[in-house]
Amino acid sequence: MSLNLCADVLLLHLARPEQIASLTFLAATSPLSPVHDLAAGLPINHGSAEEVIALQPDLVLVHRYSNTHLVNALEDLGFRLWEVESPDSLESAAAQMEALALVLGNPERGKQLAGQLRQLPAGSEPASNTSPVVAVYGPNGMTTGAGSLLHDLIQRTGLRNFASQQQLPATGRIPLETLLMHPPRALVLSGEKQQQGSTLAEQTLQHPALRQMAGTLPTAHIPGRYWSCGGPEILEAGQRLRQLRTQLTAEGAP
Amino acid sequence: MTARHWLLSGLLFTVGTLFLLSLMSGRAELTWSVLFGNGQANAQLILWELRLPRSLLAVIVGAALGMSGAVLQGFMRNPLADAGLIGVSAGAALGAVLTLYSGLAALFALALPLGGLSGAALAVTLVYLLAGRDSSILTLILAGVAINSFAAALTSLALNMAPNPYAALEIVFWLLGSLAERSMEHVSLAAPLILAGMAMLMATGRGLDALSLGEDTARSLGISMPLLRLLVLGGTALSVGAAVAVTGSVGFIGLVVPHLLRPLIGYRPSQLLLPSALGGAALLLAADIAIRRMPTDVELKLGVLTALIGAPFFLYLLIRTRRQHP
Amino acid sequence: MNIGIHNLHLRLGDRPVLSDIDLQLDAGEFVGLLGPNGAGKSSLLRCMAGLLPPDNGHIHLDDRPLNALPRMQRARQIAYLEQDADCHWPMMVEDVVALGRLPYRLATRRNWTELDPVCRQHIDTALEESDLVALRRRRVDGLSGGERRRVMLARTLATGSRLLLADEPAAGLDPAHQLQLMQLLAAKADEGMTVVVVLHDLALAARYCRRIVLLAGGRKVADGSPGEVLNPEQLSRTYGIRAYVGETEGLPVILPLDRI
């Protein structure tokens, strides 16, 4: 049973369907979920201790940032908990998958997916001081700096991350002005494409200044759901980054 | 030159100076020569697409808030009336939120300011009915508290029910306001409505002067109360509603500015309108410059700063006016 | 200006406030509107000022129906001094007085010194007549209660209307300024202005008003010269008091003695 969207993602990929007692309601409905298809039709919960008690699952997946009161209560009630983390590198994502697969009794499935992840940057040179700089820009100017999985992936693809150049933390914000003053070679837009403009945060992606800039730069769309949970969706993110890198090479970038 | 001319020229000069300073404030270091078309393309982009709309909005939104404060205070004959305090801004925010997150604003852009306008109109009418004429300061403030918290609750509800996961995080913007990353689209969306509202407010001068002698006397002096009411409530709804729809609700401008300027113009309500608009523009520009020049990693919300200045000022005013008219 | 009231009825909610009032006032009359508290004096005055529409009956101003008169014209012809009138903002005395010129639109000028000569003349005269010249640049919040009453009166005079309706203008004035006020109003009436004042001071009314209209319970109970109306019998009937009515140095004296 999972009480967190990221845990849902991993569970769906690593467990056999009959092992899954319940997922969060987000898995099948939230625009942030990358696993709509897999989650369809499975039983859901709303992340409360009551639901856990009612179901009496063998294992409860929580997230590092789950409500501590909830986690403590479940511990006191004697449930077996497993804490999912948001991985900070490709390696930690792979390791987490292997570990969870082992707990779930499907170690081969874990090894297989982890192996794919570890191979991901294959065919690319790691980034050097001359590599082109790419800026990740999401709703509200959210970006991701050193110590994040996407940053790791960017580096391995032979690109430098704008956010880490600016000494921004793993989760940070780029003011539009900074972006315009130090224009990167390429953009990675991490908003959900189909939803743009419906919130203020996403309106920042519609700002004329950004559109004007994006019009002149190679741009990849990699919504956060492809990389924020550390599931195998990273493969797709890696694919898109590699395309971007290829495009930049074709344009003569070092 | 009369004293009033000096005051107006001084305010105009302040607004102009702050406007230029605002164009020069931000994360990126720009040189003055950028103003004359020099510098790289991105510097031009920053100036014209980021800082110009931001500064323009500060001017018109500040002017709308300042003038509406002066008009509401004159109309209610209550020095504590202010669009933010009496819940008009909160109502506008609710209206804007409903149109924005329901997707209506995506269908036609004007829906956003119109939503703000309707919310503001509802709130200002409600306040007027609850505590409109010659009400005690206490009644007005309590009515404001009620409308404010109700509108804020509904706004929060609407944001939490919105299908988009980012929506719930944006309550801060609507409650505290911000000019960050606004574009010329926002300016062209809000400016016509704000200016129309301010034109209506400007027409209230005679009525407000007469009202300082009470409603009966004002009517005996040929003032039509229904017309005046329409101008005040409509003008406030238009200007504040459209302003809040693009910048969120920035508090206290309409409270502080008219109060500071009133002694300088001899207390006549009609004489306070234009100076309050200019003063509001200057104050909002100054506040917006200040938050950009503060060494914080994440820019403060505009309303944080105006509340830091405005709330103590409000308390001081409250204590003083309560002493004068218990 | 003459004003005619025919068969006027007014109710506020279920309560009849004025019933069956007939009154004809001619130009230059100085009328005291008297009666006990709650008799309907203020309501009648507000009806005459066009502020309160009667439920029944007509009010004519120079033979034109009052309610057909355009707002601005009415404001120029009728000056109304509210009971307990006051200014909500601490404005300068001459600025408050200048508000009386609002019906002429010119007073919207930012500074009263920029006003046209006629307008200025009216303001200056009003200030002089109300003995306020020395105070003209003072703020009203620094004045005594009596001084503020005079400012409010000067404001009504500045309008330059031909009908003045004043609700208890003498309340709160010291004896000297009460006399000055009544002399001023009498002089205005002599100039042709129709003056209607609500008064509680019987002696003052008897001495200055040329005509007394006595209201009780929303009805007109007496109408005539002070000598005809203000006699002991009438006073005991309407006010419920025993009063001494006499004269000293040729002037009327009315002294309430006790309640009946």
GROMACS .gro file of C-alpha atoms in nm, chain B residues 165-276:
model
  112
  419PRO     CA    1  -0.170   2.128  -0.847
  420TYR     CA    2   0.010   2.463  -0.856
  421ALA     CA    3  -0.311   2.654  -0.783
  422ALA     CA    4  -0.315   2.593  -0.409
  423LEU     CA    5   0.032   2.743  -0.371
  424GLU     CA    6  -0.078   3.070  -0.520
  425ILE     CA    7  -0.292   3.194  -0.235
  426VAL     CA    8   0.011   3.394  -0.124
  427PHE     CA    9   0.010   3.594  -0.443
  428TRP     CA   10  -0.357   3.680  -0.412
  429LEU     CA   11  -0.331   3.777  -0.046
  430LEU     CA   12  -0.006   3.970  -0.062
  431GLY     CA   13   0.028   4.083  -0.421
  432SER     CA   14   0.328   4.102  -0.647
  433LEU     CA   15   0.442   4.277  -0.961
  434ALA     CA   16   0.709   4.023  -1.046
  435GLU     CA   17   0.723   3.891  -1.403
  436ARG     CA   18   0.414   4.079  -1.519
  437SER     CA   19   0.401   4.154  -1.890
  438MET     CA   20   0.265   4.423  -2.121
  439GLU     CA   21  -0.036   4.197  -2.172
  440HIS     CA   22  -0.128   4.253  -1.810
  441VAL     CA   23  -0.087   4.627  -1.852
  442SER     CA   24  -0.308   4.646  -2.158
  443LEU     CA   25  -0.564   4.422  -1.990
  444ALA     CA   26  -0.594   4.621  -1.670
  445ALA     CA   27  -0.505   4.977  -1.762
  446PRO     CA   28  -0.820   5.074  -1.957
  447LEU     CA   29  -1.049   4.949  -1.681
  448ILE     CA   30  -0.841   5.109  -1.408
  449LEU     CA   31  -0.834   5.441  -1.591
  450ALA     CA   32  -1.209   5.428  -1.652
  451GLY     CA   33  -1.260   5.362  -1.283
  452MET     CA   34  -1.035   5.650  -1.189
  453ALA     CA   35  -1.223   5.881  -1.422
  454MET     CA   36  -1.541   5.790  -1.235
  455LEU     CA   37  -1.368   5.851  -0.903
  456MET     CA   38  -1.239   6.190  -1.020
  457ALA     CA   39  -1.599   6.295  -1.084
  458THR     CA   40  -1.691   6.250  -0.719
  459GLY     CA   41  -1.504   6.559  -0.595
  460ARG     CA   42  -1.799   6.796  -0.560
  461GLY     CA   43  -2.012   6.530  -0.399
  462LEU     CA   44  -1.744   6.439  -0.149
  463ASP     CA   45  -1.691   6.804  -0.058
  464ALA     CA   46  -2.062   6.845   0.003
  465LEU     CA   47  -2.077   6.520   0.197
  466SER     CA   48  -1.835   6.654   0.455
  467LEU     CA   49  -2.138   6.850   0.582
  468GLY     CA   50  -2.354   6.538   0.605
  469GLU     CA   51  -2.587   6.364   0.364
  470ASP     CA   52  -2.889   6.592   0.407
  471THR     CA   53  -2.686   6.905   0.356
  472ALA     CA   54  -2.511   6.753   0.057
  473ARG     CA   55  -2.848   6.681  -0.102
  474SER     CA   56  -2.966   7.031  -0.023
  475LEU     CA   57  -2.660   7.155  -0.210
  476GLY     CA   58  -2.778   6.976  -0.523
  477ILE     CA   59  -2.580   6.654  -0.493
  478SER     CA   60  -2.757   6.345  -0.622
  479MET     CA   61  -2.679   6.070  -0.376
  480PRO     CA   62  -2.771   5.782  -0.610
  481LEU     CA   63  -2.536   5.922  -0.875
  482LEU     CA   64  -2.258   5.979  -0.624
  483ARG     CA   65  -2.303   5.628  -0.486
  484LEU     CA   66  -2.283   5.485  -0.835
  485LEU     CA   67  -1.965   5.679  -0.911
  486VAL     CA   68  -1.795   5.586  -0.585
  487LEU     CA   69  -1.891   5.219  -0.575
  488GLY     CA   70  -1.857   5.169  -0.951
  489GLY     CA   71  -1.530   5.356  -0.975
  490THR     CA   72  -1.383   5.165  -0.683
  491ALA     CA   73  -1.496   4.832  -0.822
  492LEU     CA   74  -1.351   4.912  -1.165
  493SER     CA   75  -1.016   5.048  -1.055
  494VAL     CA   76  -0.945   4.822  -0.758
  495GLY     CA   77  -1.102   4.517  -0.921
  496ALA     CA   78  -0.892   4.543  -1.236
  497ALA     CA   79  -0.579   4.627  -1.037
  498VAL     CA   80  -0.610   4.332  -0.801
  499ALA     CA   81  -0.684   4.098  -1.091
  500VAL     CA   82  -0.332   4.147  -1.226
  501THR     CA   83  -0.127   4.219  -0.915
  502GLY     CA   84  -0.306   4.050  -0.625
  503SER     CA   85  -0.416   4.259  -0.331
  504VAL     CA   86  -0.156   4.501  -0.207
  505GLY     CA   87  -0.269   4.646   0.123
  506PHE     CA   88  -0.258   4.976   0.304
  507ILE     CA   89  -0.166   5.207   0.014
  508GLY     CA   90  -0.515   5.355   0.011
  509LEU     CA   91  -0.505   5.400   0.387
  510VAL     CA   92  -0.165   5.558   0.432
  511VAL     CA   93  -0.143   5.791   0.134
  512PRO     CA   94  -0.462   5.999   0.170
  513HIS     CA   95  -0.399   6.030   0.538
  514LEU     CA   96  -0.050   6.171   0.493
  515LEU     CA   97  -0.158   6.414   0.222
  516ARG     CA   98  -0.480   6.539   0.378
  517PRO     CA   99  -0.325   6.809   0.600
  518LEU     CA  100  -0.122   6.936   0.304
  519ILE     CA  101  -0.426   7.014   0.092
  520GLY     CA  102  -0.642   7.163   0.365
  521TYR     CA  103  -0.864   6.857   0.422
  522ARG     CA  104  -1.104   6.922   0.134
  523PRO     CA  105  -1.194   6.578   0.000
  524SER     CA  106  -1.206   6.690  -0.364
  525GLN     CA  107  -0.855   6.829  -0.342
  526LEU     CA  108  -0.723   6.501  -0.211
  527LEU     CA  109  -0.805   6.285  -0.514
  528LEU     CA  110  -0.527   6.371  -0.756
  529PRO     CA  111  -0.252   6.399  -0.494
  530SER     CA  112  -0.358   6.062  -0.350
   0.00000   0.00000   0.00000
